[in-house]
mmCIF file of C-alpha atoms in Angstrom:
data_model
loop_
_atom_site.group_PDB
_atom_site.id
_atom_site.type_symbol
_atom_site.label_atom_id
_atom_site.label_comp_id
_atom_site.label_asym_id
_atom_site.label_seq_id
_atom_site.Cartn_x
_atom_site.Cartn_y
_atom_site.Cartn_z
ATOM 1 C CA MET V 1 -38.520 58.762 -35.005
ATOM 2 C CA LEU V 2 -40.865 55.792 -34.719
ATOM 3 C CA VAL V 3 -40.401 53.067 -37.335
ATOM 4 C CA ALA V 4 -42.650 50.042 -37.880
ATOM 5 C CA PRO V 5 -43.063 47.474 -40.675
ATOM 6 C CA LEU V 6 -45.867 48.117 -43.160
ATOM 7 C CA GLU V 7 -46.511 44.668 -44.559
ATOM 8 C CA SER V 8 -48.312 41.410 -43.950
ATOM 9 C CA PRO V 9 -45.841 38.504 -44.150
ATOM 10 C CA VAL V 10 -47.089 35.363 -45.800
ATOM 11 C CA VAL V 11 -46.421 31.782 -44.827
ATOM 12 C CA ALA V 12 -46.181 28.762 -47.123
ATOM 13 C CA THR V 13 -47.569 25.552 -45.652
ATOM 14 C CA GLY V 14 -48.094 22.071 -47.068
ATOM 15 C CA ILE V 15 -47.363 21.691 -50.762
ATOM 16 C CA THR V 16 -47.069 25.485 -51.095
ATOM 17 C CA ALA V 17 -43.742 25.287 -49.248
ATOM 18 C CA LEU V 18 -42.201 23.603 -52.317
ATOM 19 C CA ALA V 19 -42.410 26.912 -54.184
ATOM 20 C CA GLY V 20 -41.341 29.097 -51.290
ATOM 21 C CA PRO V 21 -38.049 30.894 -50.679
ATOM 22 C CA ARG V 22 -36.785 28.462 -48.056
ATOM 23 C CA PRO V 23 -33.458 26.687 -48.688
ATOM 24 C CA ALA V 24 -35.191 23.279 -48.687
ATOM 25 C CA ALA V 25 -37.547 24.378 -51.467
ATOM 26 C CA ALA V 26 -34.669 25.768 -53.530
ATOM 27 C CA MET V 27 -32.703 22.562 -52.995
ATOM 28 C CA SER V 28 -35.623 20.432 -54.207
ATOM 29 C CA ARG V 29 -35.743 22.440 -57.440
ATOM 30 C CA ILE V 30 -31.987 22.036 -57.921
ATOM 31 C CA ILE V 31 -32.242 18.272 -57.324
ATOM 32 C CA ALA V 32 -35.082 17.918 -59.823
ATOM 33 C CA LEU V 33 -33.174 19.787 -62.533
ATOM 34 C CA ALA V 34 -29.980 17.869 -61.706
ATOM 35 C CA LEU V 35 -31.819 14.563 -62.142
ATOM 36 C CA VAL V 36 -33.079 15.652 -65.562
ATOM 37 C CA ALA V 37 -29.570 16.663 -66.632
ATOM 38 C CA LEU V 38 -28.079 13.444 -65.213
ATOM 39 C CA ALA V 39 -30.672 11.307 -67.023
ATOM 40 C CA ALA V 40 -29.931 13.016 -70.341
ATOM 41 C CA LEU V 41 -26.154 12.687 -69.894
ATOM 42 C CA THR V 42 -26.125 9.047 -68.795
ATOM 43 C CA ASP V 43 -28.564 8.072 -71.529
ATOM 44 C CA GLN V 44 -26.127 9.510 -74.062
ATOM 45 C CA LEU V 45 -23.143 7.742 -72.517
ATOM 46 C CA ALA V 46 -24.859 4.417 -71.853
ATOM 47 C CA PRO V 47 -28.050 4.132 -73.932
ATOM 48 C CA HIS V 48 -30.607 1.402 -73.328
ATOM 49 C CA ARG V 49 -29.543 1.021 -69.670
ATOM 50 C CA GLY V 50 -32.659 2.579 -68.185
ATOM 51 C CA TRP V 51 -30.994 5.802 -67.005
ATOM 52 C CA VAL V 52 -33.737 7.771 -68.702
ATOM 53 C CA LEU V 53 -36.088 6.578 -65.929
ATOM 54 C CA LEU V 54 -34.447 9.155 -63.644
ATOM 55 C CA VAL V 55 -36.654 11.664 -65.436
ATOM 56 C CA VAL V 56 -39.744 10.144 -63.805
ATOM 57 C CA PRO V 57 -39.101 11.237 -60.166
ATOM 58 C CA ALA V 58 -37.699 14.513 -61.432
ATOM 59 C CA SER V 59 -40.851 15.155 -63.462
ATOM 60 C CA ILE V 60 -43.056 14.329 -60.477
ATOM 61 C CA LEU V 61 -41.109 16.726 -58.256
ATOM 62 C CA LEU V 62 -41.232 19.489 -60.853
ATOM 63 C CA ALA V 63 -44.971 18.941 -61.342
ATOM 64 C CA LEU V 64 -45.540 19.293 -57.592
ATOM 65 C CA GLN V 65 -43.537 22.498 -57.597
ATOM 66 C CA ILE V 66 -45.621 23.900 -60.453
ATOM 67 C CA VAL V 67 -48.825 23.084 -58.549
ATOM 68 C CA ALA V 68 -47.332 24.693 -55.420
ATOM 69 C CA ALA V 69 -46.448 27.845 -57.357
ATOM 70 C CA LEU V 70 -50.062 28.163 -58.528
ATOM 71 C CA ARG V 71 -51.347 28.141 -54.935
ATOM 72 C CA ASP V 72 -51.365 31.475 -53.134
ATOM 73 C CA PRO V 73 -49.498 31.650 -49.815
ATOM 74 C CA GLN V 74 -51.588 32.657 -46.816
ATOM 75 C CA PRO V 75 -51.024 35.587 -44.430
ATOM 76 C CA ASP V 76 -48.956 34.578 -41.443
ATOM 77 C CA PRO V 77 -51.317 34.309 -38.429
ATOM 78 C CA ARG V 78 -48.321 35.054 -36.186
ATOM 79 C CA ASP V 79 -47.667 38.417 -37.831
ATOM 80 C CA GLY V 80 -46.133 40.651 -35.182
ATOM 81 C CA GLY V 81 -45.923 43.554 -37.610
ATOM 82 C CA VAL V 82 -49.621 44.279 -37.048
ATOM 83 C CA GLY V 83 -48.991 44.767 -33.339
ATOM 84 C CA ALA V 84 -45.956 46.942 -34.084
ATOM 85 C CA LEU V 85 -47.907 49.183 -36.455
ATOM 86 C CA ALA V 86 -50.758 49.429 -33.935
ATOM 87 C CA ALA V 87 -48.331 50.473 -31.191
ATOM 88 C CA MET V 88 -46.829 53.156 -33.418
ATOM 89 C CA LEU V 89 -50.228 54.594 -34.350
ATOM 90 C CA LEU V 90 -51.429 54.560 -30.736
ATOM 91 C CA ALA V 91 -48.304 56.409 -29.606
ATOM 92 C CA ALA V 92 -48.486 58.943 -32.460
ATOM 93 C CA GLN V 93 -52.093 59.755 -31.564
ATOM 94 C CA ARG V 94 -51.121 60.598 -27.988
ATOM 95 C CA LEU V 95 -48.035 62.663 -28.760
ATOM 96 C CA HIS V 96 -49.094 66.271 -29.169
ATOM 97 C CA ASP V 97 -48.419 69.720 -27.692
ATOM 98 C CA LEU V 98 -44.676 69.056 -27.749
ATOM 99 C CA GLU V 99 -42.356 72.046 -27.639
ATOM 100 C CA HIS V 100 -38.888 70.508 -27.617
ATOM 101 C CA VAL V 101 -39.346 67.167 -29.394
ATOM 102 C CA GLU V 102 -40.343 66.547 -33.009
ATOM 103 C CA VAL V 103 -41.892 63.135 -33.621
ATOM 104 C CA TRP V 104 -41.813 61.278 -36.934
ATOM 105 C CA ALA V 105 -43.880 58.118 -37.395
ATOM 106 C CA VAL V 106 -42.817 56.063 -40.421
ATOM 107 C CA ALA V 107 -44.063 52.704 -41.698
ATOM 108 C CA VAL V 108 -41.654 50.916 -44.052
ATOM 109 C CA GLY V 109 -42.800 48.262 -46.514
ATOM 110 C CA ALA V 110 -41.142 44.996 -47.550
ATOM 111 C CA THR V 111 -38.889 44.883 -44.481
ATOM 112 C CA SER V 112 -38.872 41.091 -44.539
ATOM 113 C CA LEU V 113 -37.289 41.140 -48.024
ATOM 114 C CA ASP V 114 -34.495 43.668 -47.590
ATOM 115 C CA SER V 115 -33.517 46.768 -45.665
ATOM 116 C CA ILE V 116 -33.446 49.232 -48.565
ATOM 117 C CA GLY V 117 -36.596 50.974 -47.333
ATOM 118 C CA VAL V 118 -34.967 51.991 -44.047
ATOM 119 C CA GLU V 119 -31.759 52.961 -45.831
ATOM 120 C CA ASP V 120 -33.696 55.143 -48.293
ATOM 121 C CA LEU V 121 -35.504 56.774 -45.385
ATOM 122 C CA LEU V 122 -32.240 57.679 -43.660
ATOM 123 C CA THR V 123 -30.783 58.944 -46.943
ATOM 124 C CA THR V 124 -33.798 61.022 -47.971
ATOM 125 C CA TYR V 125 -34.249 62.509 -44.524
ATOM 126 C CA PRO V 126 -30.727 62.773 -43.043
ATOM 127 C CA PHE V 127 -31.622 62.928 -39.364
ATOM 128 C CA GLU V 128 -28.882 64.244 -37.103
ATOM 129 C CA ARG V 129 -27.467 61.251 -35.270
ATOM 130 C CA ASP V 130 -26.659 63.230 -32.130
ATOM 131 C CA HIS V 131 -30.163 64.671 -31.880
ATOM 132 C CA THR V 132 -32.298 61.739 -33.021
ATOM 133 C CA LEU V 133 -33.585 58.702 -31.186
ATOM 134 C CA VAL V 134 -35.047 55.966 -33.370
ATOM 135 C CA ILE V 135 -37.524 53.551 -31.816
ATOM 136 C CA ALA V 136 -38.026 50.537 -34.068
ATOM 137 C CA LEU V 137 -41.065 48.386 -33.361
ATOM 138 C CA GLU V 138 -40.792 44.815 -34.566
ATOM 139 C CA GLN V 139 -42.849 41.740 -33.812
ATOM 140 C CA ILE V 140 -45.045 43.132 -31.044
ATOM 141 C CA THR V 141 -46.833 39.892 -30.265
ATOM 142 C CA ASP V 142 -47.730 38.274 -26.951
ATOM 143 C CA GLY V 143 -45.603 37.643 -23.873
ATOM 144 C CA THR V 144 -43.573 40.429 -22.316
ATOM 145 C CA LEU V 145 -42.190 43.618 -23.794
ATOM 146 C CA ARG V 146 -38.406 43.784 -24.235
ATOM 147 C CA TYR V 147 -35.975 46.176 -25.840
ATOM 148 C CA ARG V 148 -32.534 46.151 -27.416
ATOM 149 C CA VAL V 149 -30.195 49.043 -28.053
ATOM 150 C CA SER V 150 -28.624 49.173 -31.514
ATOM 151 C CA ALA V 151 -25.946 51.841 -31.083
ATOM 152 C CA GLY V 152 -23.113 50.869 -28.741
ATOM 153 C CA GLU V 153 -21.872 54.391 -28.074
ATOM 154 C CA SER V 154 -25.206 55.553 -26.663
ATOM 155 C CA ARG V 155 -26.213 52.300 -24.952
ATOM 156 C CA ARG V 156 -26.000 53.694 -21.411
ATOM 157 C CA GLU V 157 -27.874 56.841 -22.357
ATOM 158 C CA VAL V 158 -30.742 54.911 -23.952
ATOM 159 C CA ASP V 159 -30.803 52.377 -21.103
ATOM 160 C CA ALA V 160 -31.157 55.202 -18.590
ATOM 161 C CA LEU V 161 -33.917 56.778 -20.672
ATOM 162 C CA VAL V 162 -35.881 53.514 -20.877
ATOM 163 C CA THR V 163 -35.412 52.853 -17.166
ATOM 164 C CA ALA V 164 -36.752 56.273 -16.196
ATOM 165 C CA ALA V 165 -39.651 56.075 -18.655
ATOM 166 C CA SER V 166 -40.692 52.562 -17.608
ATOM 167 C CA ALA V 167 -40.544 53.522 -13.939
ATOM 168 C CA SER V 168 -42.869 56.462 -14.577
ATOM 169 C CA ILE V 169 -45.585 54.103 -15.863
ATOM 170 C CA ALA V 170 -44.804 51.252 -13.427
ATOM 171 C CA LEU V 171 -43.626 48.949 -16.212
ATOM 172 C CA THR V 172 -41.051 46.218 -15.789
ATOM 173 C CA ILE V 173 -39.041 45.788 -18.976
ATOM 174 C CA SER V 174 -35.786 43.923 -19.546
ATOM 175 C CA ASN V 175 -32.991 44.453 -22.022
ATOM 176 C CA GLY V 176 -32.828 41.597 -24.509
ATOM 177 C CA GLY V 177 -29.085 42.083 -24.922
ATOM 178 C CA PRO V 178 -27.091 42.866 -28.062
ATOM 179 C CA GLY V 179 -28.312 41.695 -31.433
ATOM 180 C CA ASP V 180 -30.812 42.517 -34.144
ATOM 181 C CA VAL V 181 -34.528 41.868 -34.029
ATOM 182 C CA GLY V 182 -35.951 41.888 -37.535
ATOM 183 C CA ALA V 183 -34.839 43.903 -40.531
ATOM 184 C CA LEU V 184 -35.165 47.407 -39.093
ATOM 185 C CA ALA V 185 -32.301 47.289 -36.583
ATOM 186 C CA GLY V 186 -29.559 46.336 -39.074
ATOM 187 C CA PRO V 187 -29.452 49.498 -41.228
ATOM 188 C CA LEU V 188 -29.960 51.665 -38.143
ATOM 189 C CA ARG V 189 -26.885 50.150 -36.560
ATOM 190 C CA ARG V 190 -24.841 50.472 -39.750
ATOM 191 C CA ARG V 191 -25.683 54.180 -39.917
ATOM 192 C CA GLY V 192 -24.640 54.635 -36.298
ATOM 193 C CA MET V 193 -28.073 55.915 -35.291
ATOM 194 C CA ARG V 194 -29.016 56.190 -31.644
ATOM 195 C CA ALA V 195 -31.693 53.537 -31.784
ATOM 196 C CA MET V 196 -33.577 50.927 -29.802
ATOM 197 C CA THR V 197 -35.886 48.096 -30.774
ATOM 198 C CA LEU V 198 -39.092 47.185 -28.947
ATOM 199 C CA TYR V 199 -40.410 43.663 -29.400
ATOM 200 C CA GLY V 200 -42.515 41.007 -27.722
ATOM 201 C CA HIS V 201 -40.942 37.908 -26.182
ATOM 202 C CA ASP V 202 -42.695 34.736 -25.063
ATOM 203 C CA GLU V 203 -40.762 32.006 -23.280
ATOM 204 C CA ARG V 204 -43.148 29.421 -24.748
ATOM 205 C CA GLY V 205 -42.177 30.412 -28.275
ATOM 206 C CA LEU V 206 -45.722 31.483 -29.177
ATOM 207 C CA ARG V 207 -46.324 34.421 -31.477
ATOM 208 C CA ARG V 208 -49.839 35.769 -31.435
ATOM 209 C CA THR V 209 -50.867 39.381 -31.720
ATOM 210 C CA ASP V 210 -51.763 40.783 -28.310
ATOM 211 C CA PRO V 211 -53.510 44.194 -28.325
ATOM 212 C CA GLN V 212 -52.514 44.719 -24.697
ATOM 213 C CA LEU V 213 -48.825 44.456 -25.533
ATOM 214 C CA SER V 214 -49.269 47.052 -28.290
ATOM 215 C CA GLU V 215 -50.924 49.304 -25.711
ATOM 216 C CA THR V 216 -48.005 48.765 -23.326
ATOM 217 C CA ALA V 217 -45.468 49.570 -26.044
ATOM 218 C CA ALA V 218 -47.365 52.755 -26.943
ATOM 219 C CA SER V 219 -47.426 53.845 -23.288
ATOM 220 C CA LEU V 220 -43.675 53.299 -23.006
ATOM 221 C CA ILE V 221 -43.026 55.327 -26.172
ATOM 222 C CA VAL V 222 -45.136 58.200 -24.835
ATOM 223 C CA ALA V 223 -43.219 58.055 -21.545
ATOM 224 C CA ILE V 224 -39.864 58.092 -23.366
ATOM 225 C CA VAL V 225 -40.872 61.112 -25.433
ATOM 226 C CA GLY V 226 -42.095 62.724 -22.223
ATOM 227 C CA GLN V 227 -38.663 62.241 -20.667
ATOM 228 C CA LEU V 228 -37.037 63.848 -23.710
ATOM 229 C CA GLU V 229 -39.530 66.713 -23.634
ATOM 230 C CA ASP V 230 -38.822 67.404 -19.944
ATOM 231 C CA THR V 231 -35.055 67.515 -20.526
ATOM 232 C CA GLY V 232 -35.493 69.910 -23.448
#
C-alpha cells in the first residue's frame, strides 16, 4: 500500500503569524486578554490610578490579531507533499501486470492536522499485517532520498528488501534511523503495520520540491514491488 498526503500546507508569515496556530501566536492572544482582565480588576480595586491604560496595548495587540485573521495564509513554497504525491502517482502508473502483489495507492487529506485519516483507512480496509507492506511518502523535496522503518519486528526484513531493490536500480539510500517523519508514520506504527517511510533529506536544511527526487522515489517503489513479485 502506497500512502501520500493529499493537501497543500499553508504558511503564515509577517502579521498573519499572529493569527496562526503556533504557540507564540496563542500566547499573544492570552496575554492580550489577560491585560484586559487585569486592567478591569485593578481599576475596580484601585480606581483613578491609571490601571485602565493597560487596555491600550491589549487593544492594539487584539486589533493586530483581527487584521491578521482577515489575511489569508499562503501555500507553503516548501511543500514536500507535492513531491510525495507525484512519486506515488508515478509509481502507480508503472505497476501493472502483477500476479502475486496487489497495489493500493491512497492519498490522505489533512495529515498535518491529525492522523485520523490514516487510522480510518486502516479501520475501513483491515489489511493483514503479515501480508502488507506500507510505503509512506512524506516530504519528498530536494537533497537525497532516505527511508525509515516504522515496525520494529520487521525492521531487518524491510531493510533487506530496500537494500536489494536499491541495488537493482543502482541507487544509494541510507536509513534515517528510528523515528517518525510526518503524520503518516505514527498511526502505522501504533497499528503494528510493516511499514517504511520515504522522504527527502538535505544537509543544508533546504526544502524545495525536486522532480528528480520524486522520480527516484518512484523507481525505488517499483523495484521494491518487483522484489515482492519475484518472491511470490
